[in-house]
């Protein structure tokens, strides 16, 4: 498969007045289209900073970042926002749903500022909701759902524009074991059956074992790039 993401000697530093804080110190890797990758590391390792760069929420201080064959390292905020909306589906630990809003309307949110005709948005949202097994909850308010169901709504929202990559940031962090298993099984199914590229940011080994590859960060450096021969199978989530 062709490479979807190519990071070459990525560096990142934050400047606050005269204080310079280096976070990433020259990270290089590539991710083929359709791969399931976990990014792991302790607090302060640079996981969140790298995630922000990969998801077009931030830009590197040095090095290059190619996405689908295009160097996106120096794009302006407007172009980054456009790529973020079209190319990346985000899943967060805290769900980020509107509480007194239906599942349907929550899933439609990414289309709000898009050029998708209003007449097509309900059908697109319903298709995404059905893909995560929540068609029976379409008209429920998000605050009427369990934690696992809310995360599945968040996954449907991430899928609605058919992004090139799903970026999941600690997606099971606020879930019990059973709900966490359902979410990880769903992400694995989207990867294996639908071919979605999935990047999972986590500090937990049991979620990383759903991936086929693990990038381990420490102190802003890529410490290891590991292939996982035996992946967890659907239903084998253990906490």
PDB file of C-alpha atoms in Angstrom:
ATOM      1  CA  UNK A   1       0.000   0.000   0.000  1.00  0.00           C
ATOM      2  CA  UNK A   2       1.231   3.557  -0.679  1.00  0.00           C
ATOM      3  CA  UNK A   3       2.273   5.713   2.263  1.00  0.00           C
ATOM      4  CA  UNK A   4      -0.482   8.007   3.520  1.00  0.00           C
ATOM      5  CA  UNK A   5       1.757   9.737   6.069  1.00  0.00           C
ATOM      6  CA  UNK A   6       5.476  10.453   5.885  1.00  0.00           C
ATOM      7  CA  UNK A   7       7.143  12.280   8.783  1.00  0.00           C
ATOM      8  CA  UNK A   8      10.758  13.229   8.192  1.00  0.00           C
ATOM      9  CA  UNK A   9      12.883  14.562  11.062  1.00  0.00           C
ATOM     10  CA  UNK A  10       9.931  16.310  12.731  1.00  0.00           C
ATOM     11  CA  UNK A  11      10.840  18.751  15.473  1.00  0.00           C
ATOM     12  CA  UNK A  12       8.610  20.914  17.625  1.00  0.00           C
ATOM     13  CA  UNK A  13       9.401  23.579  20.144  1.00  0.00           C
ATOM     14  CA  UNK A  14       7.189  26.062  21.925  1.00  0.00           C
ATOM     15  CA  UNK A  15       8.358  29.612  22.606  1.00  0.00           C
ATOM     16  CA  UNK A  16       6.920  31.637  25.479  1.00  0.00           C
ATOM     17  CA  UNK A  17       8.600  35.028  25.634  1.00  0.00           C
ATOM     18  CA  UNK A  18      12.283  34.087  26.026  1.00  0.00           C
ATOM     19  CA  UNK A  19      11.646  30.510  27.146  1.00  0.00           C
ATOM     20  CA  UNK A  20      12.051  27.805  24.482  1.00  0.00           C
ATOM     21  CA  UNK A  21      10.621  24.377  25.297  1.00  0.00           C
ATOM     22  CA  UNK A  22      11.636  21.606  22.885  1.00  0.00           C
ATOM     23  CA  UNK A  23       9.128  18.731  22.673  1.00  0.00           C
ATOM     24  CA  UNK A  24       9.944  16.669  19.566  1.00  0.00           C
ATOM     25  CA  UNK A  25      13.568  16.093  18.628  1.00  0.00           C
ATOM     26  CA  UNK A  26      13.613  14.771  15.076  1.00  0.00           C
ATOM     27  CA  UNK A  27      11.048  12.001  14.539  1.00  0.00           C
ATOM     28  CA  UNK A  28      10.836  10.060  11.275  1.00  0.00           C
ATOM     29  CA  UNK A  29       8.361   7.346  10.214  1.00  0.00           C
ATOM     30  CA  UNK A  30       5.822   6.528   7.530  1.00  0.00           C
ATOM     31  CA  UNK A  31       2.341   5.011   7.731  1.00  0.00           C
ATOM     32  CA  UNK A  32       0.868   3.164   4.740  1.00  0.00           C
ATOM     33  CA  UNK A  33      -2.758   3.649   3.840  1.00  0.00           C
ATOM     34  CA  UNK A  34      -4.952   1.136   5.682  1.00  0.00           C
ATOM     35  CA  UNK A  35      -2.607   0.453   8.598  1.00  0.00           C
ATOM     36  CA  UNK A  36      -3.644   0.380  12.272  1.00  0.00           C
ATOM     37  CA  UNK A  37      -0.916   2.109  14.297  1.00  0.00           C
ATOM     38  CA  UNK A  38      -0.688   2.794  18.025  1.00  0.00           C
ATOM     39  CA  UNK A  39       1.422   5.662  19.358  1.00  0.00           C
ATOM     40  CA  UNK A  40       2.516   4.991  22.939  1.00  0.00           C
ATOM     41  CA  UNK A  41       4.644   6.692  25.539  1.00  0.00           C
ATOM     42  CA  UNK A  42       4.590   8.092  29.073  1.00  0.00           C
ATOM     43  CA  UNK A  43       3.340  11.569  29.961  1.00  0.00           C
ATOM     44  CA  UNK A  44       5.661  14.164  28.502  1.00  0.00           C
ATOM     45  CA  UNK A  45       6.894  11.878  25.722  1.00  0.00           C
ATOM     46  CA  UNK A  46       5.436  14.035  22.947  1.00  0.00           C
ATOM     47  CA  UNK A  47       2.383  11.902  22.044  1.00  0.00           C
ATOM     48  CA  UNK A  48      -0.101  14.768  22.155  1.00  0.00           C
ATOM     49  CA  UNK A  49       2.176  17.112  20.233  1.00  0.00           C
ATOM     50  CA  UNK A  50       2.725  14.524  17.521  1.00  0.00           C
ATOM     51  CA  UNK A  51      -1.007  13.817  17.383  1.00  0.00           C
ATOM     52  CA  UNK A  52      -1.724  17.526  16.915  1.00  0.00           C
ATOM     53  CA  UNK A  53       0.718  17.697  14.016  1.00  0.00           C
ATOM     54  CA  UNK A  54      -0.643  14.546  12.350  1.00  0.00           C
ATOM     55  CA  UNK A  55      -4.210  15.877  12.722  1.00  0.00           C
ATOM     56  CA  UNK A  56      -3.401  19.346  11.314  1.00  0.00           C
ATOM     57  CA  UNK A  57      -4.032  21.016  14.668  1.00  0.00           C
ATOM     58  CA  UNK A  58      -0.433  22.262  14.807  1.00  0.00           C
ATOM     59  CA  UNK A  59       2.603  22.549  12.538  1.00  0.00           C
ATOM     60  CA  UNK A  60       6.145  21.280  13.113  1.00  0.00           C
ATOM     61  CA  UNK A  61       8.993  23.661  13.906  1.00  0.00           C
ATOM     62  CA  UNK A  62      11.292  21.737  11.594  1.00  0.00           C
ATOM     63  CA  UNK A  63      11.374  18.741   9.293  1.00  0.00           C
ATOM     64  CA  UNK A  64       8.596  17.832   6.881  1.00  0.00           C
ATOM     65  CA  UNK A  65       5.193  16.177   7.040  1.00  0.00           C
ATOM     66  CA  UNK A  66       3.728  14.714   3.868  1.00  0.00           C
ATOM     67  CA  UNK A  67       0.095  13.645   3.749  1.00  0.00           C
ATOM     68  CA  UNK A  68      -1.157  11.755   0.700  1.00  0.00           C
ATOM     69  CA  UNK A  69       1.914  12.866  -1.205  1.00  0.00           C
ATOM     70  CA  UNK A  70       1.660  16.571  -0.319  1.00  0.00           C
ATOM     71  CA  UNK A  71       4.009  18.470   1.992  1.00  0.00           C
ATOM     72  CA  UNK A  72       1.673  20.062   4.542  1.00  0.00           C
ATOM     73  CA  UNK A  73       4.367  21.311   6.929  1.00  0.00           C
ATOM     74  CA  UNK A  74       4.044  24.976   6.020  1.00  0.00           C
ATOM     75  CA  UNK A  75       0.344  25.340   5.265  1.00  0.00           C
ATOM     76  CA  UNK A  76      -1.531  28.311   6.683  1.00  0.00           C
ATOM     77  CA  UNK A  77      -4.330  28.003   9.234  1.00  0.00           C
ATOM     78  CA  UNK A  78      -7.141  28.125   6.661  1.00  0.00           C
ATOM     79  CA  UNK A  79      -5.684  25.315   4.570  1.00  0.00           C
ATOM     80  CA  UNK A  80      -4.948  23.254   7.686  1.00  0.00           C
ATOM     81  CA  UNK A  81      -8.561  23.695   8.827  1.00  0.00           C
ATOM     82  CA  UNK A  82      -9.794  22.555   5.410  1.00  0.00           C
ATOM     83  CA  UNK A  83      -7.643  19.418   5.492  1.00  0.00           C
ATOM     84  CA  UNK A  84      -8.615  18.738   9.100  1.00  0.00           C
ATOM     85  CA  UNK A  85     -12.280  18.759   8.164  1.00  0.00           C
ATOM     86  CA  UNK A  86     -11.968  16.598   5.056  1.00  0.00           C
ATOM     87  CA  UNK A  87      -9.102  14.217   5.767  1.00  0.00           C
ATOM     88  CA  UNK A  88      -9.177  13.426   9.502  1.00  0.00           C
ATOM     89  CA  UNK A  89     -11.852  11.941  11.735  1.00  0.00           C
ATOM     90  CA  UNK A  90     -11.166  12.685  15.415  1.00  0.00           C
ATOM     91  CA  UNK A  91     -12.216  10.549  18.370  1.00  0.00           C
ATOM     92  CA  UNK A  92     -11.489  11.950  21.823  1.00  0.00           C
ATOM     93  CA  UNK A  93     -11.475  10.474  25.310  1.00  0.00           C
ATOM     94  CA  UNK A  94     -14.177  12.922  26.443  1.00  0.00           C
ATOM     95  CA  UNK A  95     -16.516  12.285  23.447  1.00  0.00           C
ATOM     96  CA  UNK A  96     -17.109  16.052  22.859  1.00  0.00           C
ATOM     97  CA  UNK A  97     -20.804  15.631  22.068  1.00  0.00           C
ATOM     98  CA  UNK A  98     -23.486  18.282  22.497  1.00  0.00           C
ATOM     99  CA  UNK A  99     -25.453  16.968  25.517  1.00  0.00           C
ATOM    100  CA  UNK A 100     -29.025  18.039  24.728  1.00  0.00           C
ATOM    101  CA  UNK A 101     -28.799  17.282  21.037  1.00  0.00           C
ATOM    102  CA  UNK A 102     -29.901  14.174  19.175  1.00  0.00           C
ATOM    103  CA  UNK A 103     -27.483  11.537  17.977  1.00  0.00           C
ATOM    104  CA  UNK A 104     -28.403  12.479  14.398  1.00  0.00           C
ATOM    105  CA  UNK A 105     -27.568  16.152  14.889  1.00  0.00           C
ATOM    106  CA  UNK A 106     -24.331  15.369  16.740  1.00  0.00           C
ATOM    107  CA  UNK A 107     -23.157  13.180  13.882  1.00  0.00           C
ATOM    108  CA  UNK A 108     -24.048  15.879  11.326  1.00  0.00           C
ATOM    109  CA  UNK A 109     -21.885  18.511  13.040  1.00  0.00           C
ATOM    110  CA  UNK A 110     -18.808  18.063  10.785  1.00  0.00           C
ATOM    111  CA  UNK A 111     -21.016  18.926   7.790  1.00  0.00           C
ATOM    112  CA  UNK A 112     -22.087  22.278   9.239  1.00  0.00           C
ATOM    113  CA  UNK A 113     -19.455  24.307   7.392  1.00  0.00           C
ATOM    114  CA  UNK A 114     -18.972  21.916   4.502  1.00  0.00           C
ATOM    115  CA  UNK A 115     -20.167  22.152   0.917  1.00  0.00           C
ATOM    116  CA  UNK A 116     -22.339  19.040   1.332  1.00  0.00           C
ATOM    117  CA  UNK A 117     -25.930  19.911   0.333  1.00  0.00           C
ATOM    118  CA  UNK A 118     -28.294  20.137   3.294  1.00  0.00           C
ATOM    119  CA  UNK A 119     -30.641  17.693   1.554  1.00  0.00           C
ATOM    120  CA  UNK A 120     -27.997  14.928   1.758  1.00  0.00           C
ATOM    121  CA  UNK A 121     -26.801  15.419   5.323  1.00  0.00           C
ATOM    122  CA  UNK A 122     -29.421  13.356   7.155  1.00  0.00           C
ATOM    123  CA  UNK A 123     -28.832  10.364   4.891  1.00  0.00           C
ATOM    124  CA  UNK A 124     -25.057  10.590   5.362  1.00  0.00           C
ATOM    125  CA  UNK A 125     -25.435  10.809   9.141  1.00  0.00           C
ATOM    126  CA  UNK A 126     -27.854   7.869   9.280  1.00  0.00           C
ATOM    127  CA  UNK A 127     -25.452   5.744   7.254  1.00  0.00           C
ATOM    128  CA  UNK A 128     -22.623   6.541   9.686  1.00  0.00           C
ATOM    129  CA  UNK A 129     -24.848   5.846  12.700  1.00  0.00           C
ATOM    130  CA  UNK A 130     -25.878   2.509  11.241  1.00  0.00           C
ATOM    131  CA  UNK A 131     -22.202   1.654  10.646  1.00  0.00           C
ATOM    132  CA  UNK A 132     -21.550   1.851  14.402  1.00  0.00           C
ATOM    133  CA  UNK A 133     -24.673  -0.122  15.319  1.00  0.00           C
ATOM    134  CA  UNK A 134     -26.739   2.711  16.787  1.00  0.00           C
ATOM    135  CA  UNK A 135     -29.582   3.110  14.288  1.00  0.00           C
ATOM    136  CA  UNK A 136     -32.049   2.500  17.130  1.00  0.00           C
ATOM    137  CA  UNK A 137     -30.618   5.528  18.979  1.00  0.00           C
ATOM    138  CA  UNK A 138     -30.761   7.999  16.085  1.00  0.00           C
ATOM    139  CA  UNK A 139     -33.308  10.321  17.712  1.00  0.00           C
ATOM    140  CA  UNK A 140     -32.127   9.944  21.310  1.00  0.00           C
ATOM    141  CA  UNK A 141     -30.346  12.829  23.022  1.00  0.00           C
ATOM    142  CA  UNK A 142     -26.656  12.141  23.607  1.00  0.00           C
ATOM    143  CA  UNK A 143     -27.064  12.590  27.377  1.00  0.00           C
ATOM    144  CA  UNK A 144     -29.504   9.645  27.347  1.00  0.00           C
ATOM    145  CA  UNK A 145     -26.769   7.269  26.184  1.00  0.00           C
ATOM    146  CA  UNK A 146     -24.201   5.161  28.017  1.00  0.00           C
ATOM    147  CA  UNK A 147     -20.520   6.048  27.817  1.00  0.00           C
ATOM    148  CA  UNK A 148     -19.845   3.345  25.260  1.00  0.00           C
ATOM    149  CA  UNK A 149     -22.754   4.484  23.107  1.00  0.00           C
ATOM    150  CA  UNK A 150     -21.537   8.080  23.246  1.00  0.00           C
ATOM    151  CA  UNK A 151     -18.116   7.014  22.031  1.00  0.00           C
ATOM    152  CA  UNK A 152     -19.738   5.107  19.183  1.00  0.00           C
ATOM    153  CA  UNK A 153     -21.624   8.286  18.279  1.00  0.00           C
ATOM    154  CA  UNK A 154     -18.268  10.068  18.270  1.00  0.00           C
ATOM    155  CA  UNK A 155     -16.928   7.406  15.904  1.00  0.00           C
ATOM    156  CA  UNK A 156     -19.930   7.863  13.614  1.00  0.00           C
ATOM    157  CA  UNK A 157     -19.271  11.606  13.631  1.00  0.00           C
ATOM    158  CA  UNK A 158     -15.635  10.915  12.722  1.00  0.00           C
ATOM    159  CA  UNK A 159     -16.730   8.695   9.821  1.00  0.00           C
ATOM    160  CA  UNK A 160     -19.338  10.936   8.232  1.00  0.00           C
ATOM    161  CA  UNK A 161     -16.988  12.608   5.744  1.00  0.00           C
ATOM    162  CA  UNK A 162     -15.163   9.366   4.932  1.00  0.00           C
ATOM    163  CA  UNK A 163     -11.786  10.670   6.132  1.00  0.00           C
ATOM    164  CA  UNK A 164      -8.433   9.288   5.056  1.00  0.00           C
ATOM    165  CA  UNK A 165      -7.434   8.608   8.651  1.00  0.00           C
ATOM    166  CA  UNK A 166      -9.188   8.099  11.995  1.00  0.00           C
ATOM    167  CA  UNK A 167      -7.197   9.657  14.833  1.00  0.00           C
ATOM    168  CA  UNK A 168      -8.288   8.208  18.193  1.00  0.00           C
ATOM    169  CA  UNK A 169      -6.902   9.891  21.327  1.00  0.00           C
ATOM    170  CA  UNK A 170      -7.276   7.572  24.364  1.00  0.00           C
ATOM    171  CA  UNK A 171     -10.742   6.477  23.127  1.00  0.00           C
ATOM    172  CA  UNK A 172     -11.353   4.024  26.000  1.00  0.00           C
ATOM    173  CA  UNK A 173     -10.030   6.260  28.780  1.00  0.00           C
ATOM    174  CA  UNK A 174     -13.472   7.065  30.225  1.00  0.00           C
ATOM    175  CA  UNK A 175     -15.097   3.685  29.581  1.00  0.00           C
ATOM    176  CA  UNK A 176     -15.597   0.479  31.553  1.00  0.00           C
ATOM    177  CA  UNK A 177     -14.086  -2.754  30.252  1.00  0.00           C
ATOM    178  CA  UNK A 178     -17.121  -3.930  28.286  1.00  0.00           C
ATOM    179  CA  UNK A 179     -17.683  -0.565  26.606  1.00  0.00           C
ATOM    180  CA  UNK A 180     -13.969  -0.259  25.916  1.00  0.00           C
ATOM    181  CA  UNK A 181     -13.999  -3.640  24.209  1.00  0.00           C
ATOM    182  CA  UNK A 182     -16.916  -2.615  22.012  1.00  0.00           C
ATOM    183  CA  UNK A 183     -15.163   0.575  20.947  1.00  0.00           C
ATOM    184  CA  UNK A 184     -11.865  -1.166  20.188  1.00  0.00           C
ATOM    185  CA  UNK A 185     -13.662  -3.981  18.346  1.00  0.00           C
ATOM    186  CA  UNK A 186     -15.416  -1.341  16.248  1.00  0.00           C
ATOM    187  CA  UNK A 187     -12.172   0.462  15.403  1.00  0.00           C
ATOM    188  CA  UNK A 188     -10.557  -2.844  14.488  1.00  0.00           C
ATOM    189  CA  UNK A 189     -13.512  -3.755  12.272  1.00  0.00           C
ATOM    190  CA  UNK A 190     -13.394  -0.380  10.515  1.00  0.00           C
ATOM    191  CA  UNK A 191      -9.711  -1.001   9.824  1.00  0.00           C
ATOM    192  CA  UNK A 192      -9.922  -4.637   8.740  1.00  0.00           C
ATOM    193  CA  UNK A 193     -13.234  -4.670   6.880  1.00  0.00           C
ATOM    194  CA  UNK A 194     -13.479  -1.103   5.569  1.00  0.00           C
ATOM    195  CA  UNK A 195      -9.792  -0.320   5.136  1.00  0.00           C
ATOM    196  CA  UNK A 196      -9.733   2.803   7.307  1.00  0.00           C
ATOM    197  CA  UNK A 197      -6.296   3.975   8.435  1.00  0.00           C
ATOM    198  CA  UNK A 198      -6.413   4.189  12.241  1.00  0.00           C
ATOM    199  CA  UNK A 199      -3.906   5.977  14.481  1.00  0.00           C
ATOM    200  CA  UNK A 200      -4.502   5.237  18.148  1.00  0.00           C
ATOM    201  CA  UNK A 201      -2.821   7.444  20.754  1.00  0.00           C
ATOM    202  CA  UNK A 202      -2.687   5.553  24.049  1.00  0.00           C
ATOM    203  CA  UNK A 203      -0.616   4.760  27.115  1.00  0.00           C
ATOM    204  CA  UNK A 204      -2.408   1.433  27.692  1.00  0.00           C
ATOM    205  CA  UNK A 205      -0.960  -1.825  26.358  1.00  0.00           C
ATOM    206  CA  UNK A 206      -4.289  -3.657  26.088  1.00  0.00           C
ATOM    207  CA  UNK A 207      -5.678  -1.131  23.584  1.00  0.00           C
ATOM    208  CA  UNK A 208      -2.408  -0.907  21.649  1.00  0.00           C
ATOM    209  CA  UNK A 209      -2.571  -4.666  21.076  1.00  0.00           C
ATOM    210  CA  UNK A 210      -5.399  -4.111  18.608  1.00  0.00           C
ATOM    211  CA  UNK A 211      -2.893  -2.384  16.314  1.00  0.00           C
ATOM    212  CA  UNK A 212      -0.480  -4.084  13.950  1.00  0.00           C
ATOM    213  CA  UNK A 213       2.305  -1.657  14.732  1.00  0.00           C
ATOM    214  CA  UNK A 214       3.400   0.409  17.743  1.00  0.00           C
ATOM    215  CA  UNK A 215       5.438   3.624  17.672  1.00  0.00           C
ATOM    216  CA  UNK A 216       6.969   4.196  21.120  1.00  0.00           C
ATOM    217  CA  UNK A 217       7.941   7.728  22.102  1.00  0.00           C
ATOM    218  CA  UNK A 218      10.115   8.814  25.003  1.00  0.00           C
ATOM    219  CA  UNK A 219      11.424  12.310  25.728  1.00  0.00           C
ATOM    220  CA  UNK A 220      10.429  13.532  22.285  1.00  0.00           C
ATOM    221  CA  UNK A 221      12.256  10.774  20.434  1.00  0.00           C
ATOM    222  CA  UNK A 222      11.032   7.702  18.561  1.00  0.00           C
ATOM    223  CA  UNK A 223      12.369   4.987  20.843  1.00  0.00           C
ATOM    224  CA  UNK A 224      10.983   1.974  18.957  1.00  0.00           C
ATOM    225  CA  UNK A 225       8.930   1.053  15.890  1.00  0.00           C
ATOM    226  CA  UNK A 226       7.473  -2.388  16.533  1.00  0.00           C
ATOM    227  CA  UNK A 227       5.416  -4.717  14.363  1.00  0.00           C
ATOM    228  CA  UNK A 228       2.915  -6.819  16.282  1.00  0.00           C
ATOM    229  CA  UNK A 229       2.654 -10.341  14.891  1.00  0.00           C
ATOM    230  CA  UNK A 230      -0.330 -11.497  16.933  1.00  0.00           C
ATOM    231  CA  UNK A 231      -3.073  -8.902  17.216  1.00  0.00           C
ATOM    232  CA  UNK A 232      -6.006  -9.069  19.570  1.00  0.00           C
ATOM    233  CA  UNK A 233      -9.071 -10.547  17.964  1.00  0.00           C
ATOM    234  CA  UNK A 234     -12.547  -9.113  18.229  1.00  0.00           C
ATOM    235  CA  UNK A 235     -13.906  -9.815  21.694  1.00  0.00           C
ATOM    236  CA  UNK A 236     -10.521 -10.351  23.354  1.00  0.00           C
ATOM    237  CA  UNK A 237     -10.286  -6.951  25.050  1.00  0.00           C
ATOM    238  CA  UNK A 238      -8.960  -7.482  28.606  1.00  0.00           C
ATOM    239  CA  UNK A 239      -8.645  -4.786  31.233  1.00  0.00           C
TER     240      UNK A 239
END
